[in-house]
Amino acid sequence: EDWAPVMLKPFGGVLTLARNSRGCYILDTVKGCRIVNTRQGGCYGDCYAANIAKRYHLDFGSPVSRLIVDEEHKASLIRQIKAANMPFIRIGEMGDPSEDWGHTLDVCRMVLDAGKDAVVITKHWKPVPDSLLPGMEGICVNTSVSALDEASELPYRLEQYERLKPFCRSVLRVVSCRFNM
């Protein structure tokens, strides 16, 4: 039997606005998440983003920051954001924005300047550097927590949630899973 390992492709490095199946607009500043390299199947053993990446032979374990190419690209993104039929733009669906906080917060400011709320979804695999905290005003950061988090993770995430409160709208987001389907 011929067997060859599947070669994984990196995610593309250009920032795009996407609309998911639930109608939510997404600007993933980072695609991928390193945690999948240390946990079979990613978070809770069944990360939907890691599963999607695997289906398309994308290297989810090697995060890629998705950048703005030039001023024309930025202007196009701003037009798309303004036209989005939602009051907010989500950042963090197919990766964790904490992989590149500086870039993520720059994109959040662009979203805010375009007249939409910026909602970051993160598990804080990397904490926001202290130097960036003062620039978070007006941003909503949803810290994902779950009863399935490891013993050390929940206190750390709660600490990040509290740490951000003076600087932005800090919200706890409870992640749930469906089992025994």
mmCIF file with all atom_site columns, C-alpha atoms in Angstrom:
data_model
loop_
_atom_site.group_PDB
_atom_site.id
_atom_site.type_symbol
_atom_site.label_atom_id
_atom_site.label_alt_id
_atom_site.label_comp_id
_atom_site.label_asym_id
_atom_site.label_entity_id
_atom_site.label_seq_id
_atom_site.pdbx_PDB_ins_code
_atom_site.Cartn_x
_atom_site.Cartn_y
_atom_site.Cartn_z
_atom_site.occupancy
_atom_site.B_iso_or_equiv
_atom_site.pdbx_formal_charge
_atom_site.auth_seq_id
_atom_site.auth_comp_id
_atom_site.auth_asym_id
_atom_site.auth_atom_id
_atom_site.pdbx_PDB_model_num
ATOM 1   C CA . GLU A 1 1   ? 0.000   0.000  0.000  1.00 0.00 ? 1   GLU A CA 1
ATOM 2   C CA . ASP A 1 2   ? 1.364   3.408  -0.992 1.00 0.00 ? 2   ASP A CA 1
ATOM 3   C CA . TRP A 1 3   ? 1.329   5.802  1.900  1.00 0.00 ? 3   TRP A CA 1
ATOM 4   C CA . ALA A 1 4   ? 2.700   9.312  1.927  1.00 0.00 ? 4   ALA A CA 1
ATOM 5   C CA . PRO A 1 5   ? 2.264   11.888 4.661  1.00 0.00 ? 5   PRO A CA 1
ATOM 6   C CA . VAL A 1 6   ? 0.021   14.800 3.799  1.00 0.00 ? 6   VAL A CA 1
ATOM 7   C CA . MET A 1 7   ? 2.022   17.979 3.402  1.00 0.00 ? 7   MET A CA 1
ATOM 8   C CA . LEU A 1 8   ? 0.481   20.790 5.413  1.00 0.00 ? 8   LEU A CA 1
ATOM 9   C CA . LYS A 1 9   ? 0.220   24.210 3.833  1.00 0.00 ? 9   LYS A CA 1
ATOM 10  C CA . PRO A 1 10  ? 0.712   27.444 5.764  1.00 0.00 ? 10  PRO A CA 1
ATOM 11  C CA . PHE A 1 11  ? -2.194  29.823 6.122  1.00 0.00 ? 11  PHE A CA 1
ATOM 12  C CA . GLY A 1 12  ? -2.137  32.834 3.811  1.00 0.00 ? 12  GLY A CA 1
ATOM 13  C CA . GLY A 1 13  ? -0.644  35.970 5.279  1.00 0.00 ? 13  GLY A CA 1
ATOM 14  C CA . VAL A 1 14  ? -3.073  38.565 3.889  1.00 0.00 ? 14  VAL A CA 1
ATOM 15  C CA . LEU A 1 15  ? -5.804  39.937 6.155  1.00 0.00 ? 15  LEU A CA 1
ATOM 16  C CA . THR A 1 16  ? -9.322  39.369 4.817  1.00 0.00 ? 16  THR A CA 1
ATOM 17  C CA . LEU A 1 17  ? -12.820 40.001 6.106  1.00 0.00 ? 17  LEU A CA 1
ATOM 18  C CA . ALA A 1 18  ? -14.955 36.862 6.063  1.00 0.00 ? 18  ALA A CA 1
ATOM 19  C CA . ARG A 1 19  ? -18.546 36.096 6.978  1.00 0.00 ? 19  ARG A CA 1
ATOM 20  C CA . ASN A 1 20  ? -19.157 32.813 8.774  1.00 0.00 ? 20  ASN A CA 1
ATOM 21  C CA . SER A 1 21  ? -22.210 30.555 8.467  1.00 0.00 ? 21  SER A CA 1
ATOM 22  C CA . ARG A 1 22  ? -23.914 32.352 11.372 1.00 0.00 ? 22  ARG A CA 1
ATOM 23  C CA . GLY A 1 23  ? -23.595 35.725 9.639  1.00 0.00 ? 23  GLY A CA 1
ATOM 24  C CA . CYS A 1 24  ? -20.786 37.009 11.864 1.00 0.00 ? 24  CYS A CA 1
ATOM 25  C CA . TYR A 1 25  ? -18.017 39.046 10.231 1.00 0.00 ? 25  TYR A CA 1
ATOM 26  C CA . ILE A 1 26  ? -14.501 37.873 11.062 1.00 0.00 ? 26  ILE A CA 1
ATOM 27  C CA . LEU A 1 27  ? -11.109 39.544 10.736 1.00 0.00 ? 27  LEU A CA 1
ATOM 28  C CA . ASP A 1 28  ? -8.651  36.868 11.864 1.00 0.00 ? 28  ASP A CA 1
ATOM 29  C CA . THR A 1 29  ? -5.442  38.736 12.620 1.00 0.00 ? 29  THR A CA 1
ATOM 30  C CA . VAL A 1 30  ? -3.829  35.349 13.286 1.00 0.00 ? 30  VAL A CA 1
ATOM 31  C CA . LYS A 1 31  ? -4.720  32.017 11.714 1.00 0.00 ? 31  LYS A CA 1
ATOM 32  C CA . GLY A 1 32  ? -3.597  28.974 13.682 1.00 0.00 ? 32  GLY A CA 1
ATOM 33  C CA . CYS A 1 33  ? -2.691  28.270 17.291 1.00 0.00 ? 33  CYS A CA 1
ATOM 34  C CA . ARG A 1 34  ? 0.424   26.703 18.796 1.00 0.00 ? 34  ARG A CA 1
ATOM 35  C CA . ILE A 1 35  ? -1.508  24.838 21.508 1.00 0.00 ? 35  ILE A CA 1
ATOM 36  C CA . VAL A 1 36  ? -2.523  22.191 18.959 1.00 0.00 ? 36  VAL A CA 1
ATOM 37  C CA . ASN A 1 37  ? 1.145   21.096 18.983 1.00 0.00 ? 37  ASN A CA 1
ATOM 38  C CA . THR A 1 38  ? 0.901   20.120 22.651 1.00 0.00 ? 38  THR A CA 1
ATOM 39  C CA . ARG A 1 39  ? -2.636  18.708 22.759 1.00 0.00 ? 39  ARG A CA 1
ATOM 40  C CA . GLN A 1 40  ? -3.986  16.075 20.439 1.00 0.00 ? 40  GLN A CA 1
ATOM 41  C CA . GLY A 1 41  ? -6.971  17.652 18.688 1.00 0.00 ? 41  GLY A CA 1
ATOM 42  C CA . GLY A 1 42  ? -6.351  21.088 20.215 1.00 0.00 ? 42  GLY A CA 1
ATOM 43  C CA . CYS A 1 43  ? -8.353  22.542 23.081 1.00 0.00 ? 43  CYS A CA 1
ATOM 44  C CA . TYR A 1 44  ? -10.540 19.930 24.777 1.00 0.00 ? 44  TYR A CA 1
ATOM 45  C CA . GLY A 1 45  ? -9.362  17.395 22.201 1.00 0.00 ? 45  GLY A CA 1
ATOM 46  C CA . ASP A 1 46  ? -11.844 18.672 19.624 1.00 0.00 ? 46  ASP A CA 1
ATOM 47  C CA . CYS A 1 47  ? -11.027 22.195 18.409 1.00 0.00 ? 47  CYS A CA 1
ATOM 48  C CA . TYR A 1 48  ? -13.353 23.067 15.518 1.00 0.00 ? 48  TYR A CA 1
ATOM 49  C CA . ALA A 1 49  ? -10.768 25.432 13.997 1.00 0.00 ? 49  ALA A CA 1
ATOM 50  C CA . ALA A 1 50  ? -8.037  22.779 14.128 1.00 0.00 ? 50  ALA A CA 1
ATOM 51  C CA . ASN A 1 51  ? -10.455 20.255 12.593 1.00 0.00 ? 51  ASN A CA 1
ATOM 52  C CA . ILE A 1 52  ? -11.292 22.611 9.723  1.00 0.00 ? 52  ILE A CA 1
ATOM 53  C CA . ALA A 1 53  ? -7.600  23.317 9.131  1.00 0.00 ? 53  ALA A CA 1
ATOM 54  C CA . LYS A 1 54  ? -6.852  19.590 9.080  1.00 0.00 ? 54  LYS A CA 1
ATOM 55  C CA . ARG A 1 55  ? -9.613  19.008 6.515  1.00 0.00 ? 55  ARG A CA 1
ATOM 56  C CA . TYR A 1 56  ? -7.948  21.547 4.193  1.00 0.00 ? 56  TYR A CA 1
ATOM 57  C CA . HIS A 1 57  ? -4.393  20.372 4.989  1.00 0.00 ? 57  HIS A CA 1
ATOM 58  C CA . LEU A 1 58  ? -3.467  23.677 6.651  1.00 0.00 ? 58  LEU A CA 1
ATOM 59  C CA . ASP A 1 59  ? -0.750  23.845 9.298  1.00 0.00 ? 59  ASP A CA 1
ATOM 60  C CA . PHE A 1 60  ? -2.840  24.982 12.266 1.00 0.00 ? 60  PHE A CA 1
ATOM 61  C CA . GLY A 1 61  ? 0.088   24.503 14.679 1.00 0.00 ? 61  GLY A CA 1
ATOM 62  C CA . SER A 1 62  ? 2.149   27.221 12.952 1.00 0.00 ? 62  SER A CA 1
ATOM 63  C CA . PRO A 1 63  ? 0.241   30.490 13.467 1.00 0.00 ? 63  PRO A CA 1
ATOM 64  C CA . VAL A 1 64  ? 0.470   33.127 10.755 1.00 0.00 ? 64  VAL A CA 1
ATOM 65  C CA . SER A 1 65  ? -0.179  36.833 11.322 1.00 0.00 ? 65  SER A CA 1
ATOM 66  C CA . ARG A 1 66  ? -2.413  38.083 8.522  1.00 0.00 ? 66  ARG A CA 1
ATOM 67  C CA . LEU A 1 67  ? -1.239  41.514 7.488  1.00 0.00 ? 67  LEU A CA 1
ATOM 68  C CA . ILE A 1 68  ? -2.456  44.556 5.593  1.00 0.00 ? 68  ILE A CA 1
ATOM 69  C CA . VAL A 1 69  ? -0.517  44.693 2.328  1.00 0.00 ? 69  VAL A CA 1
ATOM 70  C CA . ASP A 1 70  ? -0.721  48.389 1.485  1.00 0.00 ? 70  ASP A CA 1
ATOM 71  C CA . GLU A 1 71  ? -2.943  51.482 1.751  1.00 0.00 ? 71  GLU A CA 1
ATOM 72  C CA . GLU A 1 72  ? -5.226  50.280 -1.061 1.00 0.00 ? 72  GLU A CA 1
ATOM 73  C CA . HIS A 1 73  ? -5.790  46.986 0.777  1.00 0.00 ? 73  HIS A CA 1
ATOM 74  C CA . LYS A 1 74  ? -6.467  48.872 4.023  1.00 0.00 ? 74  LYS A CA 1
ATOM 75  C CA . ALA A 1 75  ? -8.981  51.160 2.285  1.00 0.00 ? 75  ALA A CA 1
ATOM 76  C CA . SER A 1 76  ? -10.744 48.101 0.830  1.00 0.00 ? 76  SER A CA 1
ATOM 77  C CA . LEU A 1 77  ? -10.964 46.458 4.274  1.00 0.00 ? 77  LEU A CA 1
ATOM 78  C CA . ILE A 1 78  ? -12.363 49.660 5.790  1.00 0.00 ? 78  ILE A CA 1
ATOM 79  C CA . ARG A 1 79  ? -15.051 49.837 3.069  1.00 0.00 ? 79  ARG A CA 1
ATOM 80  C CA . GLN A 1 80  ? -15.981 46.193 3.725  1.00 0.00 ? 80  GLN A CA 1
ATOM 81  C CA . ILE A 1 81  ? -16.112 46.758 7.493  1.00 0.00 ? 81  ILE A CA 1
ATOM 82  C CA . LYS A 1 82  ? -18.358 49.793 7.079  1.00 0.00 ? 82  LYS A CA 1
ATOM 83  C CA . ALA A 1 83  ? -20.668 47.811 4.775  1.00 0.00 ? 83  ALA A CA 1
ATOM 84  C CA . ALA A 1 84  ? -20.893 44.814 7.132  1.00 0.00 ? 84  ALA A CA 1
ATOM 85  C CA . ASN A 1 85  ? -24.459 44.346 8.334  1.00 0.00 ? 85  ASN A CA 1
ATOM 86  C CA . MET A 1 86  ? -23.398 43.822 11.973 1.00 0.00 ? 86  MET A CA 1
ATOM 87  C CA . PRO A 1 87  ? -22.526 46.265 14.757 1.00 0.00 ? 87  PRO A CA 1
ATOM 88  C CA . PHE A 1 88  ? -19.244 44.455 15.483 1.00 0.00 ? 88  PHE A CA 1
ATOM 89  C CA . ILE A 1 89  ? -16.360 42.643 13.829 1.00 0.00 ? 89  ILE A CA 1
ATOM 90  C CA . ARG A 1 90  ? -15.045 39.499 15.518 1.00 0.00 ? 90  ARG A CA 1
ATOM 91  C CA . ILE A 1 91  ? -11.315 38.904 15.767 1.00 0.00 ? 91  ILE A CA 1
ATOM 92  C CA . GLY A 1 92  ? -10.420 35.322 16.663 1.00 0.00 ? 92  GLY A CA 1
ATOM 93  C CA . GLU A 1 93  ? -12.157 32.394 15.019 1.00 0.00 ? 93  GLU A CA 1
ATOM 94  C CA . MET A 1 94  ? -9.531  30.297 13.236 1.00 0.00 ? 94  MET A CA 1
ATOM 95  C CA . GLY A 1 95  ? -6.688  31.203 15.584 1.00 0.00 ? 95  GLY A CA 1
ATOM 96  C CA . ASP A 1 96  ? -5.853  33.003 18.791 1.00 0.00 ? 96  ASP A CA 1
ATOM 97  C CA . PRO A 1 97  ? -5.182  36.743 18.428 1.00 0.00 ? 97  PRO A CA 1
ATOM 98  C CA . SER A 1 98  ? -2.876  36.585 21.457 1.00 0.00 ? 98  SER A CA 1
ATOM 99  C CA . GLU A 1 99  ? -0.181  35.202 19.142 1.00 0.00 ? 99  GLU A CA 1
ATOM 100 C CA . ASP A 1 100 ? 0.325   38.805 17.907 1.00 0.00 ? 100 ASP A CA 1
ATOM 101 C CA . TRP A 1 101 ? -1.203  41.359 20.274 1.00 0.00 ? 101 TRP A CA 1
ATOM 102 C CA . GLY A 1 102 ? 0.443   44.389 18.643 1.00 0.00 ? 102 GLY A CA 1
ATOM 103 C CA . HIS A 1 103 ? -1.005  43.602 15.228 1.00 0.00 ? 103 HIS A CA 1
ATOM 104 C CA . THR A 1 104 ? -4.358  42.565 16.700 1.00 0.00 ? 104 THR A CA 1
ATOM 105 C CA . LEU A 1 105 ? -4.760  45.859 18.540 1.00 0.00 ? 105 LEU A CA 1
ATOM 106 C CA . ASP A 1 106 ? -3.742  47.848 15.423 1.00 0.00 ? 106 ASP A CA 1
ATOM 107 C CA . VAL A 1 107 ? -6.506  46.061 13.487 1.00 0.00 ? 107 VAL A CA 1
ATOM 108 C CA . CYS A 1 108 ? -8.964  46.702 16.346 1.00 0.00 ? 108 CYS A CA 1
ATOM 109 C CA . ARG A 1 109 ? -8.257  50.431 16.089 1.00 0.00 ? 109 ARG A CA 1
ATOM 110 C CA . MET A 1 110 ? -8.922  50.256 12.333 1.00 0.00 ? 110 MET A CA 1
ATOM 111 C CA . VAL A 1 111 ? -12.265 48.536 13.035 1.00 0.00 ? 111 VAL A CA 1
ATOM 112 C CA . LEU A 1 112 ? -13.189 51.168 15.626 1.00 0.00 ? 112 LEU A CA 1
ATOM 113 C CA . ASP A 1 113 ? -12.212 53.970 13.226 1.00 0.00 ? 113 ASP A CA 1
ATOM 114 C CA . ALA A 1 114 ? -14.509 52.361 10.622 1.00 0.00 ? 114 ALA A CA 1
ATOM 115 C CA . GLY A 1 115 ? -17.432 52.733 13.040 1.00 0.00 ? 115 GLY A CA 1
ATOM 116 C CA . LYS A 1 116 ? -17.808 49.147 14.264 1.00 0.00 ? 116 LYS A CA 1
ATOM 117 C CA . ASP A 1 117 ? -17.103 47.525 17.615 1.00 0.00 ? 117 ASP A CA 1
ATOM 118 C CA . ALA A 1 118 ? -14.019 45.282 17.753 1.00 0.00 ? 118 ALA A CA 1
ATOM 119 C CA . VAL A 1 119 ? -14.594 42.030 19.674 1.00 0.00 ? 119 VAL A CA 1
ATOM 120 C CA . VAL A 1 120 ? -11.491 39.927 20.337 1.00 0.00 ? 120 VAL A CA 1
ATOM 121 C CA . ILE A 1 121 ? -11.968 36.249 21.269 1.00 0.00 ? 121 ILE A CA 1
ATOM 122 C CA . THR A 1 122 ? -8.938  34.790 23.060 1.00 0.00 ? 122 THR A CA 1
ATOM 123 C CA . LYS A 1 123 ? -7.707  32.242 25.544 1.00 0.00 ? 123 LYS A CA 1
ATOM 124 C CA . HIS A 1 124 ? -4.717  34.454 26.334 1.00 0.00 ? 124 HIS A CA 1
ATOM 125 C CA . TRP A 1 125 ? -2.117  31.840 25.399 1.00 0.00 ? 125 TRP A CA 1
ATOM 126 C CA . LYS A 1 126 ? 0.118   34.906 25.448 1.00 0.00 ? 126 LYS A CA 1
ATOM 127 C CA . PRO A 1 127 ? -0.767  37.803 27.773 1.00 0.00 ? 127 PRO A CA 1
ATOM 128 C CA . VAL A 1 128 ? -1.214  41.336 26.445 1.00 0.00 ? 128 VAL A CA 1
ATOM 129 C CA . PRO A 1 129 ? 2.117   43.120 27.029 1.00 0.00 ? 129 PRO A CA 1
ATOM 130 C CA . ASP A 1 130 ? 1.824   45.814 29.707 1.00 0.00 ? 130 ASP A CA 1
ATOM 131 C CA . SER A 1 131 ? 3.022   48.431 27.200 1.00 0.00 ? 131 SER A CA 1
ATOM 132 C CA . LEU A 1 132 ? -0.062  47.800 25.002 1.00 0.00 ? 132 LEU A CA 1
ATOM 133 C CA . LEU A 1 133 ? -2.717  47.979 27.734 1.00 0.00 ? 133 LEU A CA 1
ATOM 134 C CA . PRO A 1 134 ? -3.272  51.773 27.538 1.00 0.00 ? 134 PRO A CA 1
ATOM 135 C CA . GLY A 1 135 ? -4.137  51.449 23.808 1.00 0.00 ? 135 GLY A CA 1
ATOM 136 C CA . MET A 1 136 ? -7.047  49.063 24.392 1.00 0.00 ? 136 MET A CA 1
ATOM 137 C CA . GLU A 1 137 ? -9.726  51.655 25.108 1.00 0.00 ? 137 GLU A CA 1
ATOM 138 C CA . GLY A 1 138 ? -12.961 50.939 23.226 1.00 0.00 ? 138 GLY A CA 1
ATOM 139 C CA . ILE A 1 139 ? -12.075 47.320 22.472 1.00 0.00 ? 139 ILE A CA 1
ATOM 140 C CA . CYS A 1 140 ? -14.064 44.356 23.823 1.00 0.00 ? 140 CYS A CA 1
ATOM 141 C CA . VAL A 1 141 ? -11.962 41.336 24.810 1.00 0.00 ? 141 VAL A CA 1
ATOM 142 C CA . ASN A 1 142 ? -13.818 38.080 25.387 1.00 0.00 ? 142 ASN A CA 1
ATOM 143 C CA . THR A 1 143 ? -11.722 35.754 27.521 1.00 0.00 ? 143 THR A CA 1
ATOM 144 C CA . SER A 1 144 ? -12.759 32.175 26.752 1.00 0.00 ? 144 SER A CA 1
ATOM 145 C CA . VAL A 1 145 ? -13.150 29.916 29.786 1.00 0.00 ? 145 VAL A CA 1
ATOM 146 C CA . SER A 1 146 ? -14.538 26.423 30.213 1.00 0.00 ? 146 SER A CA 1
ATOM 147 C CA . ALA A 1 147 ? -15.147 23.792 32.865 1.00 0.00 ? 147 ALA A CA 1
ATOM 148 C CA . LEU A 1 148 ? -12.832 21.695 30.689 1.00 0.00 ? 148 LEU A CA 1
ATOM 149 C CA . ASP A 1 149 ? -9.859  24.050 31.176 1.00 0.00 ? 149 ASP A CA 1
ATOM 150 C CA . GLU A 1 150 ? -6.847  22.525 32.875 1.00 0.00 ? 150 GLU A CA 1
ATOM 151 C CA . ALA A 1 151 ? -6.378  23.350 36.580 1.00 0.00 ? 151 ALA A CA 1
ATOM 152 C CA . SER A 1 152 ? -3.765  26.060 35.912 1.00 0.00 ? 152 SER A CA 1
ATOM 153 C CA . GLU A 1 153 ? -5.595  27.648 32.979 1.00 0.00 ? 153 GLU A CA 1
ATOM 154 C CA . LEU A 1 154 ? -8.793  28.886 34.614 1.00 0.00 ? 154 LEU A CA 1
ATOM 155 C CA . PRO A 1 155 ? -7.088  30.991 37.331 1.00 0.00 ? 155 PRO A CA 1
ATOM 156 C CA . TYR A 1 156 ? -4.707  32.422 34.709 1.00 0.00 ? 156 TYR A CA 1
ATOM 157 C CA . ARG A 1 157 ? -7.566  33.369 32.369 1.00 0.00 ? 157 ARG A CA 1
ATOM 158 C CA . LEU A 1 158 ? -9.570  34.902 35.208 1.00 0.00 ? 158 LEU A CA 1
ATOM 159 C CA . GLU A 1 159 ? -6.471  36.918 36.110 1.00 0.00 ? 159 GLU A CA 1
ATOM 160 C CA . GLN A 1 160 ? -6.210  38.193 32.509 1.00 0.00 ? 160 GLN A CA 1
ATOM 161 C CA . TYR A 1 161 ? -9.914  39.050 32.500 1.00 0.00 ? 161 TYR A CA 1
ATOM 162 C CA . GLU A 1 162 ? -9.479  41.132 35.675 1.00 0.00 ? 162 GLU A CA 1
ATOM 163 C CA . ARG A 1 163 ? -6.189  42.640 34.454 1.00 0.00 ? 163 ARG A CA 1
ATOM 164 C CA . LEU A 1 164 ? -7.861  44.028 31.312 1.00 0.00 ? 164 LEU A CA 1
ATOM 165 C CA . LYS A 1 165 ? -10.899 45.564 33.027 1.00 0.00 ? 165 LYS A CA 1
ATOM 166 C CA . PRO A 1 166 ? -9.342  49.032 33.614 1.00 0.00 ? 166 PRO A CA 1
ATOM 167 C CA . PHE A 1 167 ? -8.288  49.262 29.951 1.00 0.00 ? 167 PHE A CA 1
ATOM 168 C CA . CYS A 1 168 ? -11.114 47.833 27.836 1.00 0.00 ? 168 CYS A CA 1
ATOM 169 C CA . ARG A 1 169 ? -14.450 46.041 28.005 1.00 0.00 ? 169 ARG A CA 1
ATOM 170 C CA . SER A 1 170 ? -13.355 42.722 29.469 1.00 0.00 ? 170 SER A CA 1
ATOM 171 C CA . VAL A 1 171 ? -15.901 39.890 29.242 1.00 0.00 ? 171 VAL A CA 1
ATOM 172 C CA . LEU A 1 172 ? -15.860 36.226 30.204 1.00 0.00 ? 172 LEU A CA 1
ATOM 173 C CA . ARG A 1 173 ? -17.019 33.935 27.393 1.00 0.00 ? 173 ARG A CA 1
ATOM 174 C CA . VAL A 1 174 ? -18.001 30.423 28.457 1.00 0.00 ? 174 VAL A CA 1
ATOM 175 C CA . VAL A 1 175 ? -17.005 27.820 25.892 1.00 0.00 ? 175 VAL A CA 1
ATOM 176 C CA . SER A 1 176 ? -19.251 24.796 25.740 1.00 0.00 ? 176 SER A CA 1
ATOM 177 C CA . CYS A 1 177 ? -18.887 21.535 23.854 1.00 0.00 ? 177 CYS A CA 1
ATOM 178 C CA . ARG A 1 178 ? -21.271 18.886 22.576 1.00 0.00 ? 178 ARG A CA 1
ATOM 179 C CA . PHE A 1 179 ? -20.385 15.345 23.619 1.00 0.00 ? 179 PHE A CA 1
ATOM 180 C CA . ASN A 1 180 ? -21.720 11.878 22.782 1.00 0.00 ? 180 ASN A CA 1
ATOM 181 C CA . MET A 1 181 ? -23.350 12.936 19.546 1.00 0.00 ? 181 MET A CA 1
#
